[in-house]
Amino acid sequence: MSIGVGIIGAGIMGADHARIIAGQVAGAHLVAIADADASRARAVAAETGAGRATGDPYELIADPAVGAVLIASPDATHPDYAIACIKAGKPVLCEKPLAPTAAQGMRVIEAELSAGRRLVQLGFMRRFDPGYTDIKGLLETGRYGAALAFHCIHRNATAAPHFDAAAAIVSSCSHEIDIARFVLSAELTRVQVFRARKSSLATFDDPLLVVFETDKGQIVDVELFLNAQYGYDVRGELVCETGCLAFGPAINTAVRHSGVTATSLAADWRPRFATAYRLQNQAWIGSIASGRPAGASAWDGYIVTTVSDAGVRALDLRSPVTIAQEKRPALYG
Ligand code: ISE
């Protein structure tokens, strides 16, 4: 049986997800696109063969042909659409972040708790990226001893026009917050944010160095540089007691010529994480069919919002902030 998918949001990510669902995922078919700008919804629907387009996301959620909803609209709209889907009993893949703040994210947790079942998967696609899954697998063999530190680099060529330093933490750094918890099987307990000299090409404090401590005593440092100009560059290195596990960022063939080895970089995250997005979306559809949740849960999404709230406070205060630890409800195992 094929699951009819509706997508809310016809921007960069909504259009990308529409192409992935329409062309690369088994067991699903694209039914409808919604966007506050109905003409954008119509354009993506025409390109991807989705039969319906609407300017009203709630009409899409109520559509009986839509069995599952992918939310890729602006961040602030995620909680309301996710809650409407939960109330309608429809599974959701919600782009990160779950919400701009923890207080708003908690509304989604309360909706799942009162429904008594998990319907939301968070779009932290890096959990499906072979770079991260490889180092997690290698760490878990025990061959390299305990993980001590995780160095992360997160560079974009240019930041979206609406970005500021707080958005860099809430939106961009949310990926490292989630993936550090996932790779290290640890919780983040403290955060400090350092501002480097501001790039003359940036409109906000960029780059930032965000440093976390974990409940296992590890350090996670993230260089966030969203106006790096030269390309999209995400990579990392996990420092363990007897070895270091490094991955990224090249996605293409190495060309050796004229005494130089060159590998090209992606322009943005879509090609860099194309495999991760495909595997994530396939796992989501598979989880609906099997009834076994996959990927990051709404709870993971909520915890990330508590950490990014603390990160924004640390940015403003210019001093370390302790991250309150939350008790995981039984629903989230
Ligand atoms: C963007 O929203 C993403 O999700 C990308 O993965 C991230 O690298 C980028 O910094 C964000 O702005």
Short mmCIF file of C-alpha atoms and ligand atoms in Angstrom, two decimals:
data_model
loop_
_atom_site.label_atom_id
_atom_site.label_comp_id
_atom_site.label_asym_id
_atom_site.label_seq_id
_atom_site.Cartn_x
_atom_site.Cartn_y
_atom_site.Cartn_z
CA MET A 1 0.00 0.00 0.00
CA SER A 2 1.36 3.41 -0.94
CA ILE A 3 1.08 6.33 1.52
CA GLY A 4 -0.23 9.65 0.14
CA VAL A 5 2.07 12.46 1.29
CA GLY A 6 1.18 16.15 1.53
CA ILE A 7 3.90 18.77 1.88
CA ILE A 8 3.44 22.08 3.67
CA GLY A 9 5.91 24.66 2.39
CA ALA A 10 7.02 25.16 -1.20
CA GLY A 11 10.30 26.96 -0.53
CA ILE A 12 13.80 25.53 -0.97
CA MET A 13 13.28 22.59 1.40
CA GLY A 14 9.62 21.91 0.56
CA ALA A 15 10.47 21.70 -3.15
CA ASP A 16 13.46 19.44 -2.42
CA HIS A 17 11.35 17.12 -0.26
CA ALA A 18 8.67 17.06 -2.97
CA ARG A 19 11.24 15.85 -5.52
CA ILE A 20 12.56 13.22 -3.10
CA ILE A 21 9.09 11.88 -2.20
CA ALA A 22 7.96 11.90 -5.84
CA GLY A 23 11.09 10.31 -7.28
CA GLN A 24 13.21 8.51 -4.72
CA VAL A 25 11.05 6.97 -2.00
CA ALA A 26 9.33 3.60 -2.23
CA GLY A 27 5.90 3.07 -0.67
CA ALA A 28 4.79 6.71 -0.98
CA HIS A 29 3.28 9.03 -3.56
CA LEU A 30 3.02 12.79 -3.56
CA VAL A 31 -0.57 14.04 -3.29
CA ALA A 32 -0.57 17.74 -2.49
CA ILE A 33 1.50 20.85 -1.82
CA ALA A 34 0.41 23.74 0.39
CA ASP A 35 2.07 27.12 0.77
CA ALA A 36 0.80 30.45 2.08
CA ASP A 37 1.74 31.63 -1.41
CA ALA A 38 -0.59 29.44 -3.52
CA SER A 39 1.27 30.22 -6.74
CA ARG A 40 4.47 28.76 -5.27
CA ALA A 41 2.51 25.66 -4.22
CA ARG A 42 1.13 25.34 -7.77
CA ALA A 43 4.61 25.64 -9.31
CA VAL A 44 6.07 22.85 -7.14
CA ALA A 45 2.98 20.67 -7.66
CA ALA A 46 3.29 21.11 -11.44
CA GLU A 47 7.00 20.26 -11.39
CA THR A 48 6.64 17.15 -9.21
CA GLY A 49 3.30 15.81 -10.43
CA ALA A 50 1.43 16.36 -7.15
CA GLY A 51 -2.23 16.48 -8.12
CA ARG A 52 -3.30 19.27 -5.74
CA ALA A 53 -2.01 22.65 -4.63
CA THR A 54 -3.50 24.95 -2.02
CA GLY A 55 -2.78 28.17 -0.17
CA ASP A 56 -4.25 26.69 3.03
CA PRO A 57 -2.08 24.15 4.92
CA TYR A 58 -5.04 23.16 7.13
CA GLU A 59 -6.99 22.12 4.02
CA LEU A 60 -4.05 19.84 3.11
CA ILE A 61 -3.98 18.34 6.62
CA ALA A 62 -7.73 17.60 6.42
CA ASP A 63 -7.53 16.11 2.89
CA PRO A 64 -8.53 12.41 3.13
CA ALA A 65 -6.06 11.56 0.34
CA VAL A 66 -3.21 12.83 2.52
CA GLY A 67 -2.11 10.01 4.82
CA ALA A 68 1.08 11.70 6.11
CA VAL A 69 2.35 15.27 6.21
CA LEU A 70 5.83 16.68 5.68
CA ILE A 71 6.24 20.15 7.22
CA ALA A 72 8.84 22.37 5.54
CA SER A 73 7.31 25.80 6.16
CA PRO A 74 8.99 28.67 8.10
CA ASP A 75 10.27 27.59 11.55
CA ALA A 76 7.72 29.55 13.60
CA THR A 77 4.81 27.72 11.92
CA HIS A 78 6.07 24.20 12.75
CA PRO A 79 4.31 23.73 16.13
CA ASP A 80 0.82 24.76 14.92
CA TYR A 81 0.93 22.52 11.84
CA ALA A 82 2.44 19.61 13.78
CA ILE A 83 -0.27 19.89 16.44
CA ALA A 84 -3.02 19.99 13.78
CA CYS A 85 -1.56 16.80 12.25
CA ILE A 86 -1.41 15.07 15.65
CA LYS A 87 -5.07 16.01 16.27
CA ALA A 88 -5.95 14.59 12.85
CA GLY A 89 -4.01 11.39 13.69
CA LYS A 90 -1.63 11.89 10.75
CA PRO A 91 2.10 11.02 10.90
CA VAL A 92 4.43 13.99 10.43
CA LEU A 93 7.99 14.54 9.27
CA CYS A 94 8.74 18.03 10.57
CA GLU A 95 11.78 19.95 9.36
CA LYS A 96 14.10 21.19 12.10
CA PRO A 97 13.79 22.99 14.44
CA LEU A 98 10.69 21.63 16.16
CA ALA A 99 10.03 25.24 17.23
CA PRO A 100 11.96 28.48 17.68
CA THR A 101 11.84 28.15 21.51
CA ALA A 102 11.43 25.36 24.06
CA ALA A 103 8.12 26.82 25.32
CA GLN A 104 6.66 26.50 21.82
CA GLY A 105 8.21 23.05 21.34
CA MET A 106 6.59 21.84 24.56
CA ARG A 107 3.15 22.41 22.99
CA VAL A 108 3.93 19.65 20.47
CA ILE A 109 5.08 17.29 23.23
CA GLU A 110 1.84 17.97 25.15
CA ALA A 111 -0.19 17.22 22.01
CA GLU A 112 1.59 13.88 21.50
CA LEU A 113 1.25 13.00 25.18
CA SER A 114 -2.48 13.68 25.12
CA ALA A 115 -2.86 11.68 21.88
CA GLY A 116 -0.97 8.89 23.69
CA ARG A 117 1.17 8.07 20.65
CA ARG A 118 4.18 9.28 18.71
CA LEU A 119 3.31 10.75 15.34
CA VAL A 120 6.17 13.20 14.80
CA GLN A 121 9.61 12.50 13.36
CA LEU A 122 12.01 15.47 13.36
CA GLY A 123 13.96 16.24 10.20
CA PHE A 124 17.44 15.94 11.69
CA MET A 125 18.66 14.23 8.54
CA ARG A 126 22.28 14.03 9.67
CA ARG A 127 21.25 10.95 11.71
CA PHE A 128 21.10 9.22 8.30
CA ASP A 129 24.34 10.65 6.87
CA PRO A 130 27.00 7.95 6.37
CA GLY A 131 29.71 10.24 7.84
CA TYR A 132 27.95 10.49 11.20
CA THR A 133 26.57 6.95 11.28
CA ASP A 134 30.06 5.57 10.52
CA ILE A 135 31.75 7.39 13.39
CA LYS A 136 28.92 6.44 15.76
CA GLY A 137 29.27 2.79 14.70
CA LEU A 138 33.07 2.91 15.09
CA LEU A 139 32.81 4.55 18.52
CA GLU A 140 30.38 1.87 19.64
CA THR A 141 32.82 -0.93 18.74
CA GLY A 142 34.88 0.23 21.75
CA ARG A 143 38.09 -0.17 19.71
CA TYR A 144 39.07 3.50 20.14
CA GLY A 145 38.22 3.88 23.82
CA ALA A 146 35.94 6.58 25.16
CA ALA A 147 35.04 9.69 23.15
CA LEU A 148 36.67 12.76 24.70
CA ALA A 149 35.93 15.65 22.35
CA PHE A 150 33.92 16.28 19.18
CA HIS A 151 35.11 19.06 16.86
CA CYS A 152 32.48 20.24 14.42
CA ILE A 153 32.71 22.64 11.50
CA HIS A 154 29.54 24.13 10.05
CA ARG A 155 30.10 26.62 7.26
CA ASN A 156 27.60 27.97 4.76
CA ALA A 157 28.62 30.00 1.70
CA THR A 158 26.20 32.79 2.62
CA ALA A 159 23.56 33.14 5.33
CA ALA A 160 19.89 33.58 4.49
CA PRO A 161 18.98 37.32 4.52
CA HIS A 162 16.80 37.03 7.66
CA PHE A 163 19.57 35.38 9.74
CA ASP A 164 21.23 36.84 12.82
CA ALA A 165 23.56 35.30 15.43
CA ALA A 166 20.62 33.88 17.45
CA ALA A 167 19.19 32.26 14.29
CA ALA A 168 22.62 30.74 13.63
CA ILE A 169 22.26 28.92 16.97
CA VAL A 170 18.54 28.08 16.77
CA SER A 171 18.47 27.03 13.13
CA SER A 172 21.98 26.04 12.02
CA CYS A 173 23.56 24.81 15.25
CA SER A 174 20.42 22.75 16.00
CA HIS A 175 21.98 20.12 13.71
CA GLU A 176 25.15 19.80 15.80
CA ILE A 177 23.13 19.84 19.05
CA ASP A 178 21.11 16.88 17.82
CA ILE A 179 23.94 14.96 16.20
CA ALA A 180 26.28 15.36 19.18
CA ARG A 181 23.60 13.84 21.46
CA PHE A 182 23.08 11.07 18.88
CA VAL A 183 26.75 10.20 18.19
CA LEU A 184 27.87 10.45 21.83
CA SER A 185 24.65 9.05 23.39
CA ALA A 186 25.00 11.92 25.86
CA GLU A 187 23.11 15.01 26.99
CA LEU A 188 24.51 18.54 26.73
CA THR A 189 24.80 20.21 30.13
CA ARG A 190 26.50 23.60 29.64
CA VAL A 191 27.06 26.02 26.77
CA GLN A 192 29.29 28.99 26.09
CA VAL A 193 29.38 31.10 22.93
CA PHE A 194 32.46 33.01 21.75
CA ARG A 195 32.26 35.69 19.07
CA ALA A 196 35.23 35.82 16.71
CA ARG A 197 36.17 39.01 14.89
CA LYS A 198 33.13 39.67 12.67
CA SER A 199 33.58 39.00 8.97
CA SER A 200 33.26 42.23 6.96
CA LEU A 201 30.97 40.23 4.65
CA ALA A 202 28.48 39.36 7.41
CA THR A 203 25.55 41.39 8.72
CA PHE A 204 25.72 39.78 12.20
CA ASP A 205 28.40 38.31 14.49
CA ASP A 206 29.82 35.58 12.28
CA PRO A 207 31.71 33.31 12.92
CA LEU A 208 30.74 32.02 16.37
CA LEU A 209 32.40 29.29 18.37
CA VAL A 210 29.83 27.38 20.43
CA VAL A 211 31.24 25.10 23.12
CA PHE A 212 29.18 22.50 24.97
CA GLU A 213 29.93 20.15 27.85
CA THR A 214 28.18 16.78 28.09
CA ASP A 215 26.97 14.70 31.03
CA LYS A 216 29.86 12.31 30.22
CA GLY A 217 32.43 15.10 30.68
CA GLN A 218 33.12 15.55 26.95
CA ILE A 219 33.59 18.81 25.05
CA VAL A 220 31.71 19.51 21.80
CA ASP A 221 32.91 22.58 19.91
CA VAL A 222 31.13 23.98 16.87
CA GLU A 223 32.56 26.57 14.54
CA LEU A 224 29.52 28.22 12.98
CA PHE A 225 30.51 30.37 10.02
CA LEU A 226 27.54 31.15 7.83
CA ASN A 227 29.19 33.57 5.40
CA ALA A 228 32.29 31.53 4.57
CA GLN A 229 31.90 32.39 0.87
CA TYR A 230 33.82 29.46 -0.61
CA GLY A 231 31.11 26.77 -0.36
CA TYR A 232 29.16 24.54 2.01
CA ASP A 233 31.50 22.73 4.36
CA VAL A 234 30.27 20.46 7.15
CA ARG A 235 32.68 18.03 8.76
CA GLY A 236 33.81 16.75 12.09
CA GLU A 237 36.35 14.84 14.08
CA LEU A 238 35.69 12.71 17.11
CA VAL A 239 38.69 12.50 19.42
CA CYS A 240 38.80 9.24 21.34
CA GLU A 241 41.29 7.75 23.81
CA THR A 242 43.25 5.75 21.22
CA GLY A 243 42.17 7.20 17.86
CA CYS A 244 40.43 10.01 16.02
CA LEU A 245 37.47 9.50 13.69
CA ALA A 246 37.10 12.18 11.02
CA PHE A 247 34.61 12.62 8.17
CA GLY A 248 33.48 15.04 5.45
CA PRO A 249 33.11 17.23 3.54
CA ALA A 250 33.87 16.28 -0.07
CA ILE A 251 31.03 14.71 -2.01
CA ASN A 252 32.64 14.32 -5.40
CA THR A 253 35.48 12.59 -7.17
CA ALA A 254 39.03 13.77 -6.46
CA VAL A 255 40.69 15.27 -9.54
CA ARG A 256 44.49 15.12 -9.63
CA HIS A 257 45.98 17.49 -12.16
CA SER A 258 48.97 19.79 -12.52
CA GLY A 259 50.41 18.75 -9.18
CA VAL A 260 47.13 19.40 -7.29
CA THR A 261 44.43 17.11 -5.86
CA ALA A 262 41.04 18.84 -5.87
CA THR A 263 37.64 17.75 -4.59
CA SER A 264 34.63 19.98 -5.06
CA LEU A 265 32.33 21.27 -2.33
CA ALA A 266 28.57 21.46 -2.43
CA ALA A 267 26.98 24.89 -2.83
CA ASP A 268 24.58 24.18 0.04
CA TRP A 269 23.26 21.38 2.27
CA ARG A 270 20.97 19.75 -0.29
CA PRO A 271 23.67 18.06 -2.39
CA ARG A 272 25.95 17.60 0.64
CA PHE A 273 23.24 15.68 2.48
CA ALA A 274 21.33 14.24 -0.50
CA THR A 275 21.87 10.66 0.67
CA ALA A 276 20.85 11.55 4.22
CA TYR A 277 17.61 13.23 3.05
CA ARG A 278 16.71 10.26 0.87
CA LEU A 279 17.41 7.72 3.62
CA GLN A 280 15.57 9.85 6.18
CA ASN A 281 12.45 10.21 4.05
CA GLN A 282 12.49 6.50 3.20
CA ALA A 283 12.86 5.62 6.90
CA TRP A 284 9.90 7.88 7.71
CA ILE A 285 7.66 6.15 5.18
CA GLY A 286 8.94 2.76 6.40
CA SER A 287 8.17 3.67 9.99
CA ILE A 288 4.58 4.58 9.12
CA ALA A 289 4.12 1.21 7.44
CA SER A 290 5.78 -0.74 10.27
CA GLY A 291 4.51 1.33 13.21
CA ARG A 292 8.10 1.49 14.59
CA PRO A 293 9.38 5.10 14.95
CA ALA A 294 12.57 6.07 13.11
CA GLY A 295 14.99 8.98 13.35
CA ALA A 296 14.71 11.83 15.82
CA SER A 297 11.51 12.07 17.88
CA ALA A 298 9.55 15.15 18.90
CA TRP A 299 11.26 14.74 22.29
CA ASP A 300 14.69 14.96 20.61
CA GLY A 301 13.42 18.06 18.83
CA TYR A 302 12.21 19.51 22.14
CA ILE A 303 15.53 18.84 23.92
CA VAL A 304 17.34 20.58 21.07
CA THR A 305 15.14 23.65 21.64
CA THR A 306 16.04 23.68 25.37
CA VAL A 307 19.74 23.61 24.42
CA SER A 308 19.40 26.29 21.76
CA ASP A 309 17.44 28.50 24.21
CA ALA A 310 20.45 28.20 26.57
CA GLY A 311 22.80 28.90 23.66
CA VAL A 312 20.98 32.13 22.79
CA ARG A 313 21.14 33.16 26.46
CA ALA A 314 24.89 32.39 26.54
CA LEU A 315 25.32 34.48 23.39
CA ASP A 316 23.52 37.45 24.96
CA LEU A 317 25.15 37.13 28.41
CA ARG A 318 28.64 36.42 27.01
CA SER A 319 29.06 33.85 29.78
CA PRO A 320 28.44 30.09 30.24
CA VAL A 321 24.87 28.89 30.81
CA THR A 322 23.86 25.63 32.49
CA ILE A 323 21.30 23.63 30.53
CA ALA A 324 18.41 22.32 32.68
CA GLN A 325 18.04 18.55 32.30
CA GLU A 326 14.50 17.34 31.53
CA LYS A 327 12.83 14.09 32.51
CA ARG A 328 11.96 12.03 29.42
CA PRO A 329 8.25 10.98 29.42
CA ALA A 330 7.61 7.23 29.16
CA LEU A 331 6.09 7.69 25.66
CA TYR A 332 9.60 8.43 24.37
CA GLY A 333 11.13 5.29 25.86
C1 ISE B 1 19.68 25.33 7.07
O1 ISE B 1 18.39 25.65 7.54
C2 ISE B 1 19.92 23.87 7.23
O2 ISE B 1 19.15 23.14 7.76
C3 ISE B 1 21.26 23.44 6.82
O3 ISE B 1 21.44 22.06 6.99
C4 ISE B 1 22.27 24.19 7.65
O4 ISE B 1 23.58 23.81 7.28
C5 ISE B 1 22.11 25.67 7.46
O5 ISE B 1 23.08 26.34 8.24
C6 ISE B 1 20.70 26.10 7.87
O6 ISE B 1 20.56 27.46 7.63
#
